[in-house]
Amino acid sequence: MDLSPWRGSRDFRLLWSAGAVTLFGSFLTMVALPLELKALTGSTLAVGAVGAVELVPLVLCGLWGGALADAWDRRRIVLWTEAVQGLCTLGLVVDALLPHPAVWPLYLVAAFSSAAGALQRPSIDALTPQLVAHDQQTAAAALSSLRWNVGAIAGPALAGLIATTAGIAVAFEVDLATFVVSVLLLARLRPVPPAPDAERASLGSVVTGLRYARGRPDLLGSYAVDIAAMLFAMPVAIFPFLADRLHASWALGLMYASFAIGSLLVSLTSAWAARVHRYGRWIVAAAACWGAAIAGAGLLGDVWAVLACLVLAGAADMVSGLFRASLWNGTIPDELRGRLAGVELLSYSVGPQLASVRAGWTAAATGVRTSVWAGGLACVVGVGALALALPGLWRFDSRTDPHALALAARRAAAAGHTGGRTPRAVDPHPSLAEQ
C-alpha cells in the first residue's frame, strides 16, 4: 500500500485512528442491534424497519451537515457529533440492561444516531482532502477503506462471539468505550476553520451545492450507480435469516465479515489504483460485479459458496468506492467539498437504508433467498441502464477533465505558498460563474 498520507500528516493519522476505534465499536452494534430485534420480535419486517427509521434523519441532516462543513470548523463538528453518537450508544446499553428490554428505544436511538452521523460524515469527508496532498488522494482513500475493512472483519466476528456469550449488552458497552477513546483522539486535531469568505450555512448554500452537482454528469452518475447498487443488492438486514435458511447460524459473523474481507484484499494491493485515470468505467464495472456476486449468494445453497460470493462482492464494492472517492476528492472545489459530501452521504447511505426495507419486505413476500438473488440481478440491470443514461461518467478521465486539472493546479499553488506542506485551510475557489 501507499502509506504516504499516513507518514506525511499528523492530523490525518489522528483522524484515521479515531475512525478505526469508532468503526470497531460501531460494527459491534451493527450486529448486536439486529440480533436483539430478532430476539425480541422474530420478524424480518421489524429488523428491516430500522432502515426506514434511520432514513428520514439521514436525508434531513445529510445535506445540512454538508452546509455546516463548509461554513464551520470541521474539526469541531466531527468532535461534537462523535460525542452525541456515544450518548446514543449509552441509551442502547441502558435498554439492554433492563429486565425486559423494550423495542421502541432501539428505533429511537437508531434515529438519533443516524442524525448525528449524517451531520458528521460530510465534515470527515471534507477534512481528508485538506489534510493530505492532492496526489495522495487515492492513497488516502485506500487507507480509509483499509481501516473500515479491518473493523468490519474484527467487529462482526467479535460481536457474534460477545453477543452470544457475554450478552448483547456487553457488545453495546464495548461500543460505548470506543466512543470515549475516539473523542479523546479527535480532541487533539488542530482547528480547521472555513475559508474567510465561506458561504453561511443556509438553504441557499445547500441549493448551491446541489446546482453544482447537477452540472456535473460524472458526479451524478457516480451517485446514481452507487444508490442502485446498494438499494437492490445490499441484503445485510436479512443475514440472520439467510444463515437460518442455510442451516448455518454459526456463519452469521462470517457473512457480515465477508464483504470486508474482499474489500481488504483490494485495499492491501491498491497501489495499482494510482495508475488508473478512467474512474467512471471502473465504478460501473465494479458495481455490476457487485450485483452479480450478490445474485450468486442468493442462488447457491452451500454456505461456503455463499461466503465466497460475498467476499467477491466486497472486493467489487471496494474498487467502486476507491474510484468514487478519487473522483470526488480530486475534482470538487474545497469550499464546496462539505456540501457535496452531504450529497455523497445520501448516495451511499440512502441506498443501504432503503435496501434494509426492500430486503425485509421482499423476504417476507417471496422468501429470503429470492430476495437476495433477485436484488442482485436488478442491480446489474440498473447499473447498466444508468451507464447508458449518463455517459459522462463512462467518459471521465482525470488527465483531461477540466475540474480535476483546475483543482490540482490550485492545490499545487497552495502547497507552494506553505512551503510544500498541505494547508489546513485552502484558499477560496473561483466562483461558479467564473468556473
PDB file of N, CA, C and O in Angstrom, residues 229-300:
ATOM      1  N   ALA A 229     -26.817   0.201  -6.777  1.00  0.00           N
ATOM      2  CA  ALA A 229     -26.134  -0.998  -6.297  1.00  0.00           C
ATOM      3  C   ALA A 229     -26.548  -1.345  -4.870  1.00  0.00           C
ATOM      4  O   ALA A 229     -26.809  -2.514  -4.552  1.00  0.00           O
ATOM      5  N   MET A 230     -26.614  -0.334  -4.023  1.00  0.00           N
ATOM      6  CA  MET A 230     -26.963  -0.601  -2.625  1.00  0.00           C
ATOM      7  C   MET A 230     -28.452  -0.909  -2.462  1.00  0.00           C
ATOM      8  O   MET A 230     -28.836  -1.819  -1.722  1.00  0.00           O
ATOM      9  N   LEU A 231     -29.301  -0.159  -3.143  1.00  0.00           N
ATOM     10  CA  LEU A 231     -30.744  -0.341  -2.998  1.00  0.00           C
ATOM     11  C   LEU A 231     -31.158  -1.766  -3.359  1.00  0.00           C
ATOM     12  O   LEU A 231     -31.899  -2.423  -2.631  1.00  0.00           O
ATOM     13  N   PHE A 232     -30.681  -2.253  -4.483  1.00  0.00           N
ATOM     14  CA  PHE A 232     -31.126  -3.557  -4.960  1.00  0.00           C
ATOM     15  C   PHE A 232     -30.344  -4.723  -4.357  1.00  0.00           C
ATOM     16  O   PHE A 232     -30.892  -5.821  -4.231  1.00  0.00           O
ATOM     17  N   ALA A 233     -29.086  -4.504  -4.011  1.00  0.00           N
ATOM     18  CA  ALA A 233     -28.226  -5.654  -3.719  1.00  0.00           C
ATOM     19  C   ALA A 233     -27.462  -5.517  -2.411  1.00  0.00           C
ATOM     20  O   ALA A 233     -26.294  -5.908  -2.327  1.00  0.00           O
ATOM     21  N   MET A 234     -28.095  -4.975  -1.373  1.00  0.00           N
ATOM     22  CA  MET A 234     -27.468  -4.925  -0.055  1.00  0.00           C
ATOM     23  C   MET A 234     -28.378  -5.661   0.934  1.00  0.00           C
ATOM     24  O   MET A 234     -29.239  -5.069   1.567  1.00  0.00           O
ATOM     25  N   PRO A 235     -28.214  -6.989   1.087  1.00  0.00           N
ATOM     26  CA  PRO A 235     -29.142  -7.776   1.900  1.00  0.00           C
ATOM     27  C   PRO A 235     -28.707  -7.969   3.343  1.00  0.00           C
ATOM     28  O   PRO A 235     -29.113  -8.938   4.001  1.00  0.00           O
ATOM     29  N   VAL A 236     -27.873  -7.055   3.873  1.00  0.00           N
ATOM     30  CA  VAL A 236     -27.304  -7.261   5.206  1.00  0.00           C
ATOM     31  C   VAL A 236     -28.388  -7.420   6.270  1.00  0.00           C
ATOM     32  O   VAL A 236     -28.244  -8.217   7.200  1.00  0.00           O
ATOM     33  N   ALA A 237     -29.493  -6.706   6.149  1.00  0.00           N
ATOM     34  CA  ALA A 237     -30.528  -6.738   7.183  1.00  0.00           C
ATOM     35  C   ALA A 237     -31.111  -8.130   7.386  1.00  0.00           C
ATOM     36  O   ALA A 237     -31.583  -8.450   8.488  1.00  0.00           O
ATOM     37  N   ILE A 238     -31.102  -8.955   6.343  1.00  0.00           N
ATOM     38  CA  ILE A 238     -31.711 -10.285   6.469  1.00  0.00           C
ATOM     39  C   ILE A 238     -30.658 -11.386   6.571  1.00  0.00           C
ATOM     40  O   ILE A 238     -30.978 -12.572   6.429  1.00  0.00           O
ATOM     41  N   PHE A 239     -29.392 -11.024   6.838  1.00  0.00           N
ATOM     42  CA  PHE A 239     -28.363 -12.041   7.016  1.00  0.00           C
ATOM     43  C   PHE A 239     -28.713 -13.040   8.131  1.00  0.00           C
ATOM     44  O   PHE A 239     -28.460 -14.241   7.979  1.00  0.00           O
ATOM     45  N   PRO A 240     -29.264 -12.592   9.278  1.00  0.00           N
ATOM     46  CA  PRO A 240     -29.622 -13.594  10.306  1.00  0.00           C
ATOM     47  C   PRO A 240     -30.601 -14.640   9.787  1.00  0.00           C
ATOM     48  O   PRO A 240     -30.511 -15.820  10.154  1.00  0.00           O
ATOM     49  N   PHE A 241     -31.509 -14.240   8.921  1.00  0.00           N
ATOM     50  CA  PHE A 241     -32.497 -15.173   8.373  1.00  0.00           C
ATOM     51  C   PHE A 241     -31.887 -16.023   7.259  1.00  0.00           C
ATOM     52  O   PHE A 241     -32.236 -17.192   7.099  1.00  0.00           O
ATOM     53  N   LEU A 242     -30.961 -15.446   6.475  1.00  0.00           N
ATOM     54  CA  LEU A 242     -30.278 -16.219   5.448  1.00  0.00           C
ATOM     55  C   LEU A 242     -29.443 -17.327   6.079  1.00  0.00           C
ATOM     56  O   LEU A 242     -29.410 -18.461   5.577  1.00  0.00           O
ATOM     57  N   ALA A 243     -28.781 -17.001   7.185  1.00  0.00           N
ATOM     58  CA  ALA A 243     -28.000 -18.029   7.879  1.00  0.00           C
ATOM     59  C   ALA A 243     -28.901 -19.160   8.350  1.00  0.00           C
ATOM     60  O   ALA A 243     -28.529 -20.350   8.284  1.00  0.00           O
ATOM     61  N   ASP A 244     -30.086 -18.826   8.824  1.00  0.00           N
ATOM     62  CA  ASP A 244     -31.032 -19.870   9.247  1.00  0.00           C
ATOM     63  C   ASP A 244     -31.456 -20.739   8.068  1.00  0.00           C
ATOM     64  O   ASP A 244     -31.546 -21.966   8.186  1.00  0.00           O
ATOM     65  N   ARG A 245     -31.740 -20.111   6.906  1.00  0.00           N
ATOM     66  CA  ARG A 245     -32.174 -20.880   5.739  1.00  0.00           C
ATOM     67  C   ARG A 245     -31.083 -21.831   5.260  1.00  0.00           C
ATOM     68  O   ARG A 245     -31.375 -22.890   4.704  1.00  0.00           O
ATOM     69  N   LEU A 246     -29.838 -21.449   5.463  1.00  0.00           N
ATOM     70  CA  LEU A 246     -28.718 -22.302   5.049  1.00  0.00           C
ATOM     71  C   LEU A 246     -28.328 -23.293   6.139  1.00  0.00           C
ATOM     72  O   LEU A 246     -27.342 -24.030   5.981  1.00  0.00           O
ATOM     73  N   HIS A 247     -29.085 -23.289   7.251  1.00  0.00           N
ATOM     74  CA  HIS A 247     -28.801 -24.166   8.398  1.00  0.00           C
ATOM     75  C   HIS A 247     -27.363 -23.963   8.881  1.00  0.00           C
ATOM     76  O   HIS A 247     -26.637 -24.919   9.181  1.00  0.00           O
ATOM     77  N   ALA A 248     -26.971 -22.703   8.953  1.00  0.00           N
ATOM     78  CA  ALA A 248     -25.602 -22.364   9.346  1.00  0.00           C
ATOM     79  C   ALA A 248     -25.603 -21.095  10.183  1.00  0.00           C
ATOM     80  O   ALA A 248     -24.986 -20.090   9.815  1.00  0.00           O
ATOM     81  N   SER A 249     -26.293 -21.136  11.305  1.00  0.00           N
ATOM     82  CA  SER A 249     -26.338 -19.951  12.159  1.00  0.00           C
ATOM     83  C   SER A 249     -24.947 -19.560  12.644  1.00  0.00           C
ATOM     84  O   SER A 249     -24.691 -18.389  12.941  1.00  0.00           O
ATOM     85  N   TRP A 250     -24.040 -20.544  12.683  1.00  0.00           N
ATOM     86  CA  TRP A 250     -22.673 -20.265  13.101  1.00  0.00           C
ATOM     87  C   TRP A 250     -21.952 -19.329  12.119  1.00  0.00           C
ATOM     88  O   TRP A 250     -20.929 -18.715  12.470  1.00  0.00           O
ATOM     89  N   ALA A 251     -22.450 -19.225  10.901  1.00  0.00           N
ATOM     90  CA  ALA A 251     -21.773 -18.451   9.855  1.00  0.00           C
ATOM     91  C   ALA A 251     -22.217 -16.995   9.813  1.00  0.00           C
ATOM     92  O   ALA A 251     -21.754 -16.244   8.945  1.00  0.00           O
ATOM     93  N   LEU A 252     -23.100 -16.570  10.732  1.00  0.00           N
ATOM     94  CA  LEU A 252     -23.617 -15.205  10.654  1.00  0.00           C
ATOM     95  C   LEU A 252     -22.498 -14.173  10.733  1.00  0.00           C
ATOM     96  O   LEU A 252     -22.446 -13.233   9.932  1.00  0.00           O
ATOM     97  N   GLY A 253     -21.598 -14.329  11.694  1.00  0.00           N
ATOM     98  CA  GLY A 253     -20.492 -13.384  11.798  1.00  0.00           C
ATOM     99  C   GLY A 253     -19.627 -13.357  10.557  1.00  0.00           C
ATOM    100  O   GLY A 253     -19.160 -12.298  10.118  1.00  0.00           O
ATOM    101  N   LEU A 254     -19.428 -14.537   9.948  1.00  0.00           N
ATOM    102  CA  LEU A 254     -18.637 -14.600   8.720  1.00  0.00           C
ATOM    103  C   LEU A 254     -19.340 -13.896   7.565  1.00  0.00           C
ATOM    104  O   LEU A 254     -18.690 -13.305   6.700  1.00  0.00           O
ATOM    105  N   MET A 255     -20.671 -13.980   7.544  1.00  0.00           N
ATOM    106  CA  MET A 255     -21.406 -13.272   6.495  1.00  0.00           C
ATOM    107  C   MET A 255     -21.173 -11.770   6.592  1.00  0.00           C
ATOM    108  O   MET A 255     -20.901 -11.097   5.584  1.00  0.00           O
ATOM    109  N   TYR A 256     -21.279 -11.243   7.798  1.00  0.00           N
ATOM    110  CA  TYR A 256     -21.042  -9.814   7.971  1.00  0.00           C
ATOM    111  C   TYR A 256     -19.602  -9.441   7.619  1.00  0.00           C
ATOM    112  O   TYR A 256     -19.336  -8.360   7.074  1.00  0.00           O
ATOM    113  N   ALA A 257     -18.666 -10.333   7.926  1.00  0.00           N
ATOM    114  CA  ALA A 257     -17.254 -10.025   7.698  1.00  0.00           C
ATOM    115  C   ALA A 257     -16.830 -10.247   6.257  1.00  0.00           C
ATOM    116  O   ALA A 257     -15.792  -9.728   5.836  1.00  0.00           O
ATOM    117  N   SER A 258     -17.597 -11.009   5.491  1.00  0.00           N
ATOM    118  CA  SER A 258     -17.162 -11.382   4.137  1.00  0.00           C
ATOM    119  C   SER A 258     -16.963 -10.173   3.236  1.00  0.00           C
ATOM    120  O   SER A 258     -15.986 -10.113   2.468  1.00  0.00           O
ATOM    121  N   PHE A 259     -17.882  -9.206   3.275  1.00  0.00           N
ATOM    122  CA  PHE A 259     -17.710  -8.002   2.470  1.00  0.00           C
ATOM    123  C   PHE A 259     -16.360  -7.347   2.762  1.00  0.00           C
ATOM    124  O   PHE A 259     -15.626  -6.944   1.858  1.00  0.00           O
ATOM    125  N   ALA A 260     -16.051  -7.240   4.041  1.00  0.00           N
ATOM    126  CA  ALA A 260     -14.822  -6.566   4.443  1.00  0.00           C
ATOM    127  C   ALA A 260     -13.586  -7.366   4.062  1.00  0.00           C
ATOM    128  O   ALA A 260     -12.545  -6.780   3.746  1.00  0.00           O
ATOM    129  N   ILE A 261     -13.674  -8.679   4.074  1.00  0.00           N
ATOM    130  CA  ILE A 261     -12.531  -9.492   3.662  1.00  0.00           C
ATOM    131  C   ILE A 261     -12.208  -9.229   2.198  1.00  0.00           C
ATOM    132  O   ILE A 261     -11.046  -9.030   1.824  1.00  0.00           O
ATOM    133  N   GLY A 262     -13.228  -9.231   1.361  1.00  0.00           N
ATOM    134  CA  GLY A 262     -12.995  -8.922  -0.050  1.00  0.00           C
ATOM    135  C   GLY A 262     -12.444  -7.527  -0.244  1.00  0.00           C
ATOM    136  O   GLY A 262     -11.513  -7.308  -1.044  1.00  0.00           O
ATOM    137  N   SER A 263     -12.994  -6.574   0.487  1.00  0.00           N
ATOM    138  CA  SER A 263     -12.503  -5.196   0.387  1.00  0.00           C
ATOM    139  C   SER A 263     -11.057  -5.090   0.850  1.00  0.00           C
ATOM    140  O   SER A 263     -10.248  -4.366   0.261  1.00  0.00           O
ATOM    141  N   LEU A 264     -10.727  -5.815   1.910  1.00  0.00           N
ATOM    142  CA  LEU A 264      -9.371  -5.761   2.454  1.00  0.00           C
ATOM    143  C   LEU A 264      -8.355  -6.283   1.447  1.00  0.00           C
ATOM    144  O   LEU A 264      -7.259  -5.733   1.312  1.00  0.00           O
ATOM    145  N   LEU A 265      -8.717  -7.336   0.734  1.00  0.00           N
ATOM    146  CA  LEU A 265      -7.801  -7.883  -0.267  1.00  0.00           C
ATOM    147  C   LEU A 265      -7.481  -6.841  -1.340  1.00  0.00           C
ATOM    148  O   LEU A 265      -6.341  -6.747  -1.812  1.00  0.00           O
ATOM    149  N   VAL A 266      -8.485  -6.049  -1.714  1.00  0.00           N
ATOM    150  CA  VAL A 266      -8.243  -4.989  -2.692  1.00  0.00           C
ATOM    151  C   VAL A 266      -7.433  -3.857  -2.072  1.00  0.00           C
ATOM    152  O   VAL A 266      -6.488  -3.333  -2.674  1.00  0.00           O
ATOM    153  N   SER A 267      -7.764  -3.475  -0.833  1.00  0.00           N
ATOM    154  CA  SER A 267      -7.064  -2.368  -0.172  1.00  0.00           C
ATOM    155  C   SER A 267      -5.574  -2.649  -0.038  1.00  0.00           C
ATOM    156  O   SER A 267      -4.736  -1.773  -0.264  1.00  0.00           O
ATOM    157  N   LEU A 268      -5.244  -3.867   0.342  1.00  0.00           N
ATOM    158  CA  LEU A 268      -3.840  -4.210   0.586  1.00  0.00           C
ATOM    159  C   LEU A 268      -3.018  -4.265  -0.697  1.00  0.00           C
ATOM    160  O   LEU A 268      -1.785  -4.291  -0.639  1.00  0.00           O
ATOM    161  N   THR A 269      -3.675  -4.276  -1.831  1.00  0.00           N
ATOM    162  CA  THR A 269      -2.964  -4.315  -3.117  1.00  0.00           C
ATOM    163  C   THR A 269      -3.325  -3.105  -3.973  1.00  0.00           C
ATOM    164  O   THR A 269      -3.271  -3.173  -5.196  1.00  0.00           O
ATOM    165  N   SER A 270      -3.678  -2.005  -3.324  1.00  0.00           N
ATOM    166  CA  SER A 270      -4.295  -0.879  -4.028  1.00  0.00           C
ATOM    167  C   SER A 270      -3.311   0.081  -4.674  1.00  0.00           C
ATOM    168  O   SER A 270      -3.737   1.079  -5.259  1.00  0.00           O
ATOM    169  N   ALA A 271      -2.004  -0.166  -4.594  1.00  0.00           N
ATOM    170  CA  ALA A 271      -1.058   0.766  -5.204  1.00  0.00           C
ATOM    171  C   ALA A 271      -1.303   0.905  -6.705  1.00  0.00           C
ATOM    172  O   ALA A 271      -1.047   1.962  -7.289  1.00  0.00           O
ATOM    173  N   TRP A 272      -1.841  -0.133  -7.337  1.00  0.00           N
ATOM    174  CA  TRP A 272      -2.124  -0.079  -8.779  1.00  0.00           C
ATOM    175  C   TRP A 272      -3.148   0.999  -9.122  1.00  0.00           C
ATOM    176  O   TRP A 272      -3.158   1.514 -10.246  1.00  0.00           O
ATOM    177  N   ALA A 273      -4.007   1.341  -8.157  1.00  0.00           N
ATOM    178  CA  ALA A 273      -5.089   2.276  -8.447  1.00  0.00           C
ATOM    179  C   ALA A 273      -4.571   3.661  -8.820  1.00  0.00           C
ATOM    180  O   ALA A 273      -5.253   4.420  -9.515  1.00  0.00           O
ATOM    181  N   ALA A 274      -3.372   4.009  -8.378  1.00  0.00           N
ATOM    182  CA  ALA A 274      -2.822   5.331  -8.712  1.00  0.00           C
ATOM    183  C   ALA A 274      -2.555   5.471 -10.198  1.00  0.00           C
ATOM    184  O   ALA A 274      -2.423   6.591 -10.704  1.00  0.00           O
ATOM    185  N   ARG A 275      -2.467   4.359 -10.919  1.00  0.00           N
ATOM    186  CA  ARG A 275      -2.201   4.410 -12.360  1.00  0.00           C
ATOM    187  C   ARG A 275      -3.482   4.437 -13.188  1.00  0.00           C
ATOM    188  O   ARG A 275      -3.427   4.499 -14.415  1.00  0.00           O
ATOM    189  N   VAL A 276      -4.640   4.394 -12.529  1.00  0.00           N
ATOM    190  CA  VAL A 276      -5.929   4.412 -13.218  1.00  0.00           C
ATOM    191  C   VAL A 276      -6.413   5.865 -13.337  1.00  0.00           C
ATOM    192  O   VAL A 276      -6.329   6.638 -12.375  1.00  0.00           O
ATOM    193  N   HIS A 277      -6.909   6.221 -14.497  1.00  0.00           N
ATOM    194  CA  HIS A 277      -7.411   7.579 -14.719  1.00  0.00           C
ATOM    195  C   HIS A 277      -8.877   7.593 -15.161  1.00  0.00           C
ATOM    196  O   HIS A 277      -9.560   8.592 -14.954  1.00  0.00           O
ATOM    197  N   ARG A 278      -9.349   6.521 -15.751  1.00  0.00           N
ATOM    198  CA  ARG A 278     -10.745   6.455 -16.203  1.00  0.00           C
ATOM    199  C   ARG A 278     -11.600   5.886 -15.075  1.00  0.00           C
ATOM    200  O   ARG A 278     -12.019   4.726 -15.105  1.00  0.00           O
ATOM    201  N   TYR A 279     -11.845   6.723 -14.064  1.00  0.00           N
ATOM    202  CA  TYR A 279     -12.541   6.262 -12.857  1.00  0.00           C
ATOM    203  C   TYR A 279     -13.942   5.742 -13.151  1.00  0.00           C
ATOM    204  O   TYR A 279     -14.387   4.753 -12.576  1.00  0.00           O
ATOM    205  N   GLY A 280     -14.657   6.420 -14.048  1.00  0.00           N
ATOM    206  CA  GLY A 280     -16.052   6.075 -14.282  1.00  0.00           C
ATOM    207  C   GLY A 280     -16.241   4.655 -14.767  1.00  0.00           C
ATOM    208  O   GLY A 280     -17.164   3.952 -14.334  1.00  0.00           O
ATOM    209  N   ARG A 281     -15.390   4.200 -15.660  1.00  0.00           N
ATOM    210  CA  ARG A 281     -15.533   2.850 -16.197  1.00  0.00           C
ATOM    211  C   ARG A 281     -15.336   1.799 -15.102  1.00  0.00           C
ATOM    212  O   ARG A 281     -16.027   0.773 -15.077  1.00  0.00           O
ATOM    213  N   TRP A 282     -14.405   2.064 -14.228  1.00  0.00           N
ATOM    214  CA  TRP A 282     -14.166   1.129 -13.124  1.00  0.00           C
ATOM    215  C   TRP A 282     -15.329   1.148 -12.136  1.00  0.00           C
ATOM    216  O   TRP A 282     -15.685   0.108 -11.577  1.00  0.00           O
ATOM    217  N   ILE A 283     -15.909   2.314 -11.905  1.00  0.00           N
ATOM    218  CA  ILE A 283     -17.063   2.402 -10.999  1.00  0.00           C
ATOM    219  C   ILE A 283     -18.220   1.572 -11.528  1.00  0.00           C
ATOM    220  O   ILE A 283     -18.843   0.790 -10.800  1.00  0.00           O
ATOM    221  N   VAL A 284     -18.526   1.724 -12.818  1.00  0.00           N
ATOM    222  CA  VAL A 284     -19.644   0.994 -13.423  1.00  0.00           C
ATOM    223  C   VAL A 284     -19.392  -0.508 -13.424  1.00  0.00           C
ATOM    224  O   VAL A 284     -20.254  -1.307 -13.022  1.00  0.00           O
ATOM    225  N   ALA A 285     -18.209  -0.911 -13.876  1.00  0.00           N
ATOM    226  CA  ALA A 285     -17.898  -2.334 -13.955  1.00  0.00           C
ATOM    227  C   ALA A 285     -17.917  -2.984 -12.571  1.00  0.00           C
ATOM    228  O   ALA A 285     -18.432  -4.100 -12.399  1.00  0.00           O
ATOM    229  N   ALA A 286     -17.369  -2.295 -11.586  1.00  0.00           N
ATOM    230  CA  ALA A 286     -17.322  -2.861 -10.236  1.00  0.00           C
ATOM    231  C   ALA A 286     -18.718  -2.991  -9.646  1.00  0.00           C
ATOM    232  O   ALA A 286     -19.032  -3.984  -8.960  1.00  0.00           O
ATOM    233  N   ALA A 287     -19.590  -2.001  -9.887  1.00  0.00           N
ATOM    234  CA  ALA A 287     -20.951  -2.079  -9.365  1.00  0.00           C
ATOM    235  C   ALA A 287     -21.721  -3.237  -9.994  1.00  0.00           C
ATOM    236  O   ALA A 287     -22.502  -3.926  -9.321  1.00  0.00           O
ATOM    237  N   ALA A 288     -21.505  -3.477 -11.288  1.00  0.00           N
ATOM    238  CA  ALA A 288     -22.155  -4.617 -11.942  1.00  0.00           C
ATOM    239  C   ALA A 288     -21.643  -5.937 -11.367  1.00  0.00           C
ATOM    240  O   ALA A 288     -22.423  -6.884 -11.162  1.00  0.00           O
ATOM    241  N   CYS A 289     -20.343  -6.025 -11.108  1.00  0.00           N
ATOM    242  CA  CYS A 289     -19.776  -7.237 -10.492  1.00  0.00           C
ATOM    243  C   CYS A 289     -20.352  -7.454  -9.092  1.00  0.00           C
ATOM    244  O   CYS A 289     -20.605  -8.595  -8.680  1.00  0.00           O
ATOM    245  N   TRP A 290     -20.553  -6.383  -8.347  1.00  0.00           N
ATOM    246  CA  TRP A 290     -21.175  -6.474  -7.030  1.00  0.00           C
ATOM    247  C   TRP A 290     -22.545  -7.136  -7.134  1.00  0.00           C
ATOM    248  O   TRP A 290     -22.865  -8.077  -6.399  1.00  0.00           O
ATOM    249  N   GLY A 291     -23.384  -6.656  -8.050  1.00  0.00           N
ATOM    250  CA  GLY A 291     -24.718  -7.217  -8.210  1.00  0.00           C
ATOM    251  C   GLY A 291     -24.689  -8.672  -8.610  1.00  0.00           C
ATOM    252  O   GLY A 291     -25.460  -9.493  -8.096  1.00  0.00           O
ATOM    253  N   ALA A 292     -23.780  -9.039  -9.539  1.00  0.00           N
ATOM    254  CA  ALA A 292     -23.690 -10.436  -9.973  1.00  0.00           C
ATOM    255  C   ALA A 292     -23.275 -11.342  -8.820  1.00  0.00           C
ATOM    256  O   ALA A 292     -23.799 -12.465  -8.682  1.00  0.00           O
ATOM    257  N   ALA A 293     -22.361 -10.873  -7.989  1.00  0.00           N
ATOM    258  CA  ALA A 293     -21.916 -11.692  -6.859  1.00  0.00           C
ATOM    259  C   ALA A 293     -23.030 -11.874  -5.833  1.00  0.00           C
ATOM    260  O   ALA A 293     -23.194 -12.964  -5.252  1.00  0.00           O
ATOM    261  N   ILE A 294     -23.812 -10.820  -5.585  1.00  0.00           N
ATOM    262  CA  ILE A 294     -24.931 -10.940  -4.654  1.00  0.00           C
ATOM    263  C   ILE A 294     -25.980 -11.904  -5.203  1.00  0.00           C
ATOM    264  O   ILE A 294     -26.561 -12.713  -4.462  1.00  0.00           O
ATOM    265  N   ALA A 295     -26.223 -11.859  -6.509  1.00  0.00           N
ATOM    266  CA  ALA A 295     -27.151 -12.809  -7.116  1.00  0.00           C
ATOM    267  C   ALA A 295     -26.672 -14.239  -6.898  1.00  0.00           C
ATOM    268  O   ALA A 295     -27.459 -15.146  -6.579  1.00  0.00           O
ATOM    269  N   GLY A 296     -25.379 -14.465  -7.044  1.00  0.00           N
ATOM    270  CA  GLY A 296     -24.828 -15.789  -6.782  1.00  0.00           C
ATOM    271  C   GLY A 296     -25.023 -16.225  -5.352  1.00  0.00           C
ATOM    272  O   GLY A 296     -25.330 -17.400  -5.073  1.00  0.00           O
ATOM    273  N   ALA A 297     -24.887 -15.295  -4.409  1.00  0.00           N
ATOM    274  CA  ALA A 297     -25.075 -15.628  -2.996  1.00  0.00           C
ATOM    275  C   ALA A 297     -26.506 -16.063  -2.714  1.00  0.00           C
ATOM    276  O   ALA A 297     -26.749 -16.898  -1.833  1.00  0.00           O
ATOM    277  N   GLY A 298     -27.464 -15.514  -3.450  1.00  0.00           N
ATOM    278  CA  GLY A 298     -28.854 -15.914  -3.242  1.00  0.00           C
ATOM    279  C   GLY A 298     -29.208 -17.224  -3.920  1.00  0.00           C
ATOM    280  O   GLY A 298     -30.069 -17.964  -3.446  1.00  0.00           O
ATOM    281  N   LEU A 299     -28.538 -17.523  -5.033  1.00  0.00           N
ATOM    282  CA  LEU A 299     -28.877 -18.716  -5.802  1.00  0.00           C
ATOM    283  C   LEU A 299     -28.207 -19.978  -5.264  1.00  0.00           C
ATOM    284  O   LEU A 299     -28.754 -21.079  -5.388  1.00  0.00           O
ATOM    285  N   LEU A 300     -27.028 -19.846  -4.685  1.00  0.00           N
ATOM    286  CA  LEU A 300     -26.272 -21.014  -4.243  1.00  0.00           C
ATOM    287  C   LEU A 300     -26.746 -21.484  -2.877  1.00  0.00           C
ATOM    288  O   LEU A 300     -27.085 -20.661  -2.008  1.00  0.00           O
TER     289      LEU A 300
END
